[in-house]
């Protein structure tokens, strides 16, 4: 059902964004992150026609999902972004597992919680919000939590980024920034509809690479690969005093 053009206020990582949705049911998809409706809003964020052309179907769920692009564009002006990653908390620090959909982020998260009950908690199952601060990158939950709907743990300082790949033999190696810059950039949501959006995304990716260790994680199959990840995460935390 088409909406009436009202403005809703979406609050993420301390930033409030006025949003205008086309479908009346879209605000419900955002749960407690959204309030309203309000009769008016200044510079309300809405999806562009280019983004809407990417819909498989015209409905509220697709608008909610695609809205991460427009929201991240706005957040990038405030030192924040939406990132395509599964985010979990371990020893009061946040870790991101980044990979294209279907590679196995959720499988690794599920296996970690099964093998080591009580040691890990999920911040966001699919699209956390990252905030750049003077004390490092802070990972926040978001309303986009993937098909499993995993969320719940509060914000935490980012300790490492793990780039997940499939392979025959499990391995986990730290990467140099120049070898993974493109993958980090492509994991940050942005519309890429103008030069400023691209520049801000590149600047945030550069900041992440300067402040955060990045690992390449080759998944040869769970649970052995997950045990390797666990051991490396622990060693990294101990070696760097994270």
Short mmCIF file of C-alpha atoms in Angstrom, two decimals:
data_model
loop_
_atom_site.label_atom_id
_atom_site.label_comp_id
_atom_site.label_asym_id
_atom_site.label_seq_id
_atom_site.Cartn_x
_atom_site.Cartn_y
_atom_site.Cartn_z
CA UNK A 1 0.00 0.00 0.00
CA UNK A 2 1.33 3.40 -0.94
CA UNK A 3 2.17 5.80 1.86
CA UNK A 4 0.86 9.30 2.42
CA UNK A 5 4.19 11.09 2.28
CA UNK A 6 4.56 11.55 6.05
CA UNK A 7 8.02 11.95 7.55
CA UNK A 8 9.46 9.41 10.00
CA UNK A 9 12.54 9.90 12.17
CA UNK A 10 15.13 7.14 12.04
CA UNK A 11 17.78 7.20 14.81
CA UNK A 12 21.05 5.33 14.29
CA UNK A 13 24.32 5.67 16.23
CA UNK A 14 23.19 8.95 17.76
CA UNK A 15 22.10 10.53 14.46
CA UNK A 16 18.45 11.26 13.64
CA UNK A 17 17.47 11.23 9.97
CA UNK A 18 14.12 12.38 8.61
CA UNK A 19 12.91 9.78 6.11
CA UNK A 20 10.08 9.74 3.62
CA UNK A 21 8.77 6.32 2.55
CA UNK A 22 6.64 5.43 -0.43
CA UNK A 23 4.93 2.44 1.21
CA UNK A 24 2.81 2.76 4.34
CA UNK A 25 4.15 -0.49 5.84
CA UNK A 26 7.84 0.38 5.46
CA UNK A 27 8.21 2.07 8.90
CA UNK A 28 7.17 -1.16 10.63
CA UNK A 29 10.21 -2.91 9.16
CA UNK A 30 12.47 -0.55 11.13
CA UNK A 31 10.97 -1.48 14.51
CA UNK A 32 12.05 0.69 17.44
CA UNK A 33 14.58 2.61 15.37
CA UNK A 34 11.88 4.78 13.80
CA UNK A 35 9.32 7.19 15.27
CA UNK A 36 6.48 9.13 13.73
CA UNK A 37 4.80 9.93 11.49
CA UNK A 38 5.37 13.65 11.56
CA UNK A 39 3.59 16.04 9.21
CA UNK A 40 6.77 17.70 7.94
CA UNK A 41 10.50 17.27 7.91
CA UNK A 42 13.41 19.22 6.52
CA UNK A 43 15.40 17.57 3.72
CA UNK A 44 13.72 14.23 4.30
CA UNK A 45 15.71 11.31 2.87
CA UNK A 46 13.95 9.24 0.20
CA UNK A 47 15.07 6.63 -2.28
CA UNK A 48 16.11 7.90 -5.69
CA UNK A 49 14.52 6.60 -8.84
CA UNK A 50 17.79 4.82 -9.67
CA UNK A 51 17.60 2.88 -6.40
CA UNK A 52 13.95 2.04 -6.94
CA UNK A 53 14.70 0.59 -10.35
CA UNK A 54 16.74 -2.05 -8.55
CA UNK A 55 13.66 -3.41 -6.75
CA UNK A 56 12.68 -6.96 -7.62
CA UNK A 57 9.18 -6.04 -6.52
CA UNK A 58 7.55 -2.79 -5.45
CA UNK A 59 6.84 -3.40 -1.77
CA UNK A 60 7.66 -2.18 1.73
CA UNK A 61 10.30 -4.83 2.46
CA UNK A 62 12.35 -3.93 -0.61
CA UNK A 63 12.09 -0.24 0.23
CA UNK A 64 13.28 -0.93 3.80
CA UNK A 65 16.19 -3.06 2.57
CA UNK A 66 17.32 -0.64 -0.14
CA UNK A 67 17.00 2.33 2.23
CA UNK A 68 20.37 1.34 3.71
CA UNK A 69 21.95 3.02 0.67
CA UNK A 70 20.26 6.37 1.22
CA UNK A 71 20.75 6.25 4.99
CA UNK A 72 24.44 5.41 4.66
CA UNK A 73 24.89 8.34 2.25
CA UNK A 74 23.52 10.65 4.95
CA UNK A 75 25.48 8.97 7.76
CA UNK A 76 28.72 9.37 5.80
CA UNK A 77 28.33 13.14 6.21
CA UNK A 78 28.32 12.54 9.99
CA UNK A 79 31.37 10.24 10.29
CA UNK A 80 29.28 7.08 10.17
CA UNK A 81 28.17 4.49 7.65
CA UNK A 82 26.20 1.28 7.15
CA UNK A 83 28.46 -1.68 6.38
CA UNK A 84 27.60 -5.04 4.82
CA UNK A 85 28.94 -7.38 7.49
CA UNK A 86 27.96 -9.66 10.31
CA UNK A 87 29.04 -8.02 13.57
CA UNK A 88 29.63 -9.85 16.82
CA UNK A 89 30.97 -8.99 20.27
CA UNK A 90 33.78 -10.98 21.88
CA UNK A 91 35.48 -9.93 25.13
CA UNK A 92 33.73 -6.55 24.95
CA UNK A 93 35.13 -5.80 21.49
CA UNK A 94 33.42 -5.91 18.10
CA UNK A 95 34.49 -7.97 15.09
CA UNK A 96 33.12 -7.79 11.54
CA UNK A 97 32.85 -10.70 9.12
CA UNK A 98 32.56 -9.29 5.59
CA UNK A 99 31.63 -11.27 2.49
CA UNK A 100 29.07 -11.21 -0.32
CA UNK A 101 25.68 -12.71 0.51
CA UNK A 102 25.71 -16.51 0.51
CA UNK A 103 29.42 -16.99 1.27
CA UNK A 104 28.85 -18.06 4.87
CA UNK A 105 28.84 -15.14 7.32
CA UNK A 106 25.77 -16.46 9.13
CA UNK A 107 27.14 -20.02 9.22
CA UNK A 108 30.33 -18.82 10.92
CA UNK A 109 28.35 -16.76 13.43
CA UNK A 110 26.06 -19.67 14.23
CA UNK A 111 28.96 -22.08 14.62
CA UNK A 112 30.87 -19.69 16.91
CA UNK A 113 27.91 -19.43 19.26
CA UNK A 114 27.39 -23.21 19.21
CA UNK A 115 31.04 -24.13 19.83
CA UNK A 116 31.66 -21.44 22.45
CA UNK A 117 28.34 -20.77 24.21
CA UNK A 118 28.23 -17.60 26.22
CA UNK A 119 31.43 -16.12 24.74
CA UNK A 120 29.95 -14.39 21.70
CA UNK A 121 26.93 -12.17 21.17
CA UNK A 122 25.56 -10.72 17.94
CA UNK A 123 25.51 -6.97 17.36
CA UNK A 124 23.99 -7.13 13.87
CA UNK A 125 23.48 -10.08 11.57
CA UNK A 126 23.88 -8.18 8.31
CA UNK A 127 24.37 -4.38 8.33
CA UNK A 128 25.82 -2.73 11.43
CA UNK A 129 26.39 1.00 11.67
CA UNK A 130 30.01 2.11 12.13
CA UNK A 131 30.93 5.38 13.85
CA UNK A 132 34.36 7.02 13.67
CA UNK A 133 35.39 8.55 17.01
CA UNK A 134 38.59 9.91 18.54
CA UNK A 135 38.94 6.61 20.41
CA UNK A 136 38.45 4.33 17.42
CA UNK A 137 35.64 2.85 15.35
CA UNK A 138 32.46 2.00 17.26
CA UNK A 139 30.12 -0.70 15.92
CA UNK A 140 26.39 -0.16 16.55
CA UNK A 141 23.36 -2.39 15.97
CA UNK A 142 20.92 -1.48 13.21
CA UNK A 143 17.45 -2.39 11.95
CA UNK A 144 18.96 -4.47 9.11
CA UNK A 145 19.75 -7.86 10.65
CA UNK A 146 19.48 -10.34 7.79
CA UNK A 147 17.08 -13.22 7.29
CA UNK A 148 17.92 -14.65 10.72
CA UNK A 149 17.06 -11.39 12.47
CA UNK A 150 20.15 -11.61 14.69
CA UNK A 151 20.74 -8.56 16.88
CA UNK A 152 20.74 -7.51 20.50
CA UNK A 153 24.25 -6.82 21.78
CA UNK A 154 25.02 -3.15 22.31
CA UNK A 155 27.73 -1.08 20.69
CA UNK A 156 31.41 -1.98 21.02
CA UNK A 157 34.79 -0.77 19.79
CA UNK A 158 35.95 -2.46 16.59
CA UNK A 159 38.93 -4.81 17.05
CA UNK A 160 39.27 -6.44 13.60
CA UNK A 161 37.69 -6.98 10.21
CA UNK A 162 37.58 -10.52 8.80
CA UNK A 163 37.17 -10.91 5.02
CA UNK A 164 35.58 -14.30 4.42
CA UNK A 165 36.22 -16.44 1.34
CA UNK A 166 35.50 -20.04 0.45
CA UNK A 167 38.36 -22.44 -0.20
CA UNK A 168 39.46 -26.03 0.04
CA UNK A 169 41.70 -25.49 3.07
CA UNK A 170 41.02 -23.17 5.98
CA UNK A 171 43.49 -20.34 6.53
CA UNK A 172 43.59 -16.96 8.26
CA UNK A 173 46.19 -14.33 7.39
CA UNK A 174 46.55 -10.63 8.18
CA UNK A 175 46.39 -8.43 5.07
CA UNK A 176 48.20 -5.25 4.11
CA UNK A 177 45.82 -2.31 3.56
CA UNK A 178 46.57 -1.97 -0.15
CA UNK A 179 45.60 -5.59 -0.81
CA UNK A 180 42.11 -5.25 0.67
CA UNK A 181 41.14 -1.60 0.11
CA UNK A 182 38.72 -2.41 -2.72
CA UNK A 183 36.93 -5.06 -0.67
CA UNK A 184 36.57 -2.74 2.31
CA UNK A 185 35.20 0.03 0.08
CA UNK A 186 32.69 -2.31 -1.56
CA UNK A 187 31.40 -3.40 1.87
CA UNK A 188 30.34 0.16 2.75
CA UNK A 189 26.81 0.99 1.65
CA UNK A 190 26.51 4.05 -0.57
CA UNK A 191 24.42 5.02 -3.57
CA UNK A 192 27.47 6.08 -5.65
CA UNK A 193 25.12 8.53 -7.38
CA UNK A 194 27.46 11.50 -7.08
CA UNK A 195 31.13 12.24 -6.59
CA UNK A 196 30.73 13.28 -2.96
CA UNK A 197 29.15 9.95 -2.01
CA UNK A 198 32.08 8.11 -3.57
CA UNK A 199 34.66 10.39 -1.93
CA UNK A 200 33.12 10.04 1.54
CA UNK A 201 32.95 6.27 1.19
CA UNK A 202 36.60 6.10 0.13
CA UNK A 203 37.60 8.33 3.06
CA UNK A 204 35.77 6.12 5.55
CA UNK A 205 37.37 3.00 4.04
CA UNK A 206 40.80 4.62 4.39
CA UNK A 207 40.07 5.43 8.04
CA UNK A 208 39.06 1.82 8.70
CA UNK A 209 42.25 0.51 7.13
CA UNK A 210 44.42 2.88 9.18
CA UNK A 211 42.83 1.92 12.49
CA UNK A 212 41.79 -1.71 12.13
CA UNK A 213 43.61 -5.01 11.47
CA UNK A 214 42.12 -6.85 8.48
CA UNK A 215 42.30 -10.64 8.13
CA UNK A 216 41.56 -12.83 5.13
CA UNK A 217 39.68 -15.89 6.34
CA UNK A 218 39.49 -18.83 3.95
CA UNK A 219 36.68 -21.12 5.03
CA UNK A 220 37.48 -24.75 4.26
CA UNK A 221 34.40 -25.92 6.15
CA UNK A 222 32.92 -25.67 9.62
CA UNK A 223 33.57 -26.44 12.43
CA UNK A 224 37.35 -26.66 11.89
CA UNK A 225 37.54 -23.29 10.17
CA UNK A 226 35.55 -21.75 13.03
CA UNK A 227 37.99 -23.14 15.59
CA UNK A 228 40.84 -21.57 13.62
CA UNK A 229 39.02 -18.23 13.64
CA UNK A 230 38.49 -18.50 17.39
CA UNK A 231 42.17 -19.15 18.07
CA UNK A 232 43.32 -16.28 15.85
CA UNK A 233 40.77 -13.88 17.35
CA UNK A 234 42.05 -14.74 20.81
CA UNK A 235 45.70 -14.38 19.82
CA UNK A 236 45.03 -11.08 18.10
CA UNK A 237 43.24 -9.73 21.17
CA UNK A 238 46.06 -10.82 23.47
CA UNK A 239 48.96 -9.71 21.22
CA UNK A 240 47.58 -6.23 20.62
CA UNK A 241 46.01 -5.74 24.03
CA UNK A 242 42.60 -5.20 22.51
#
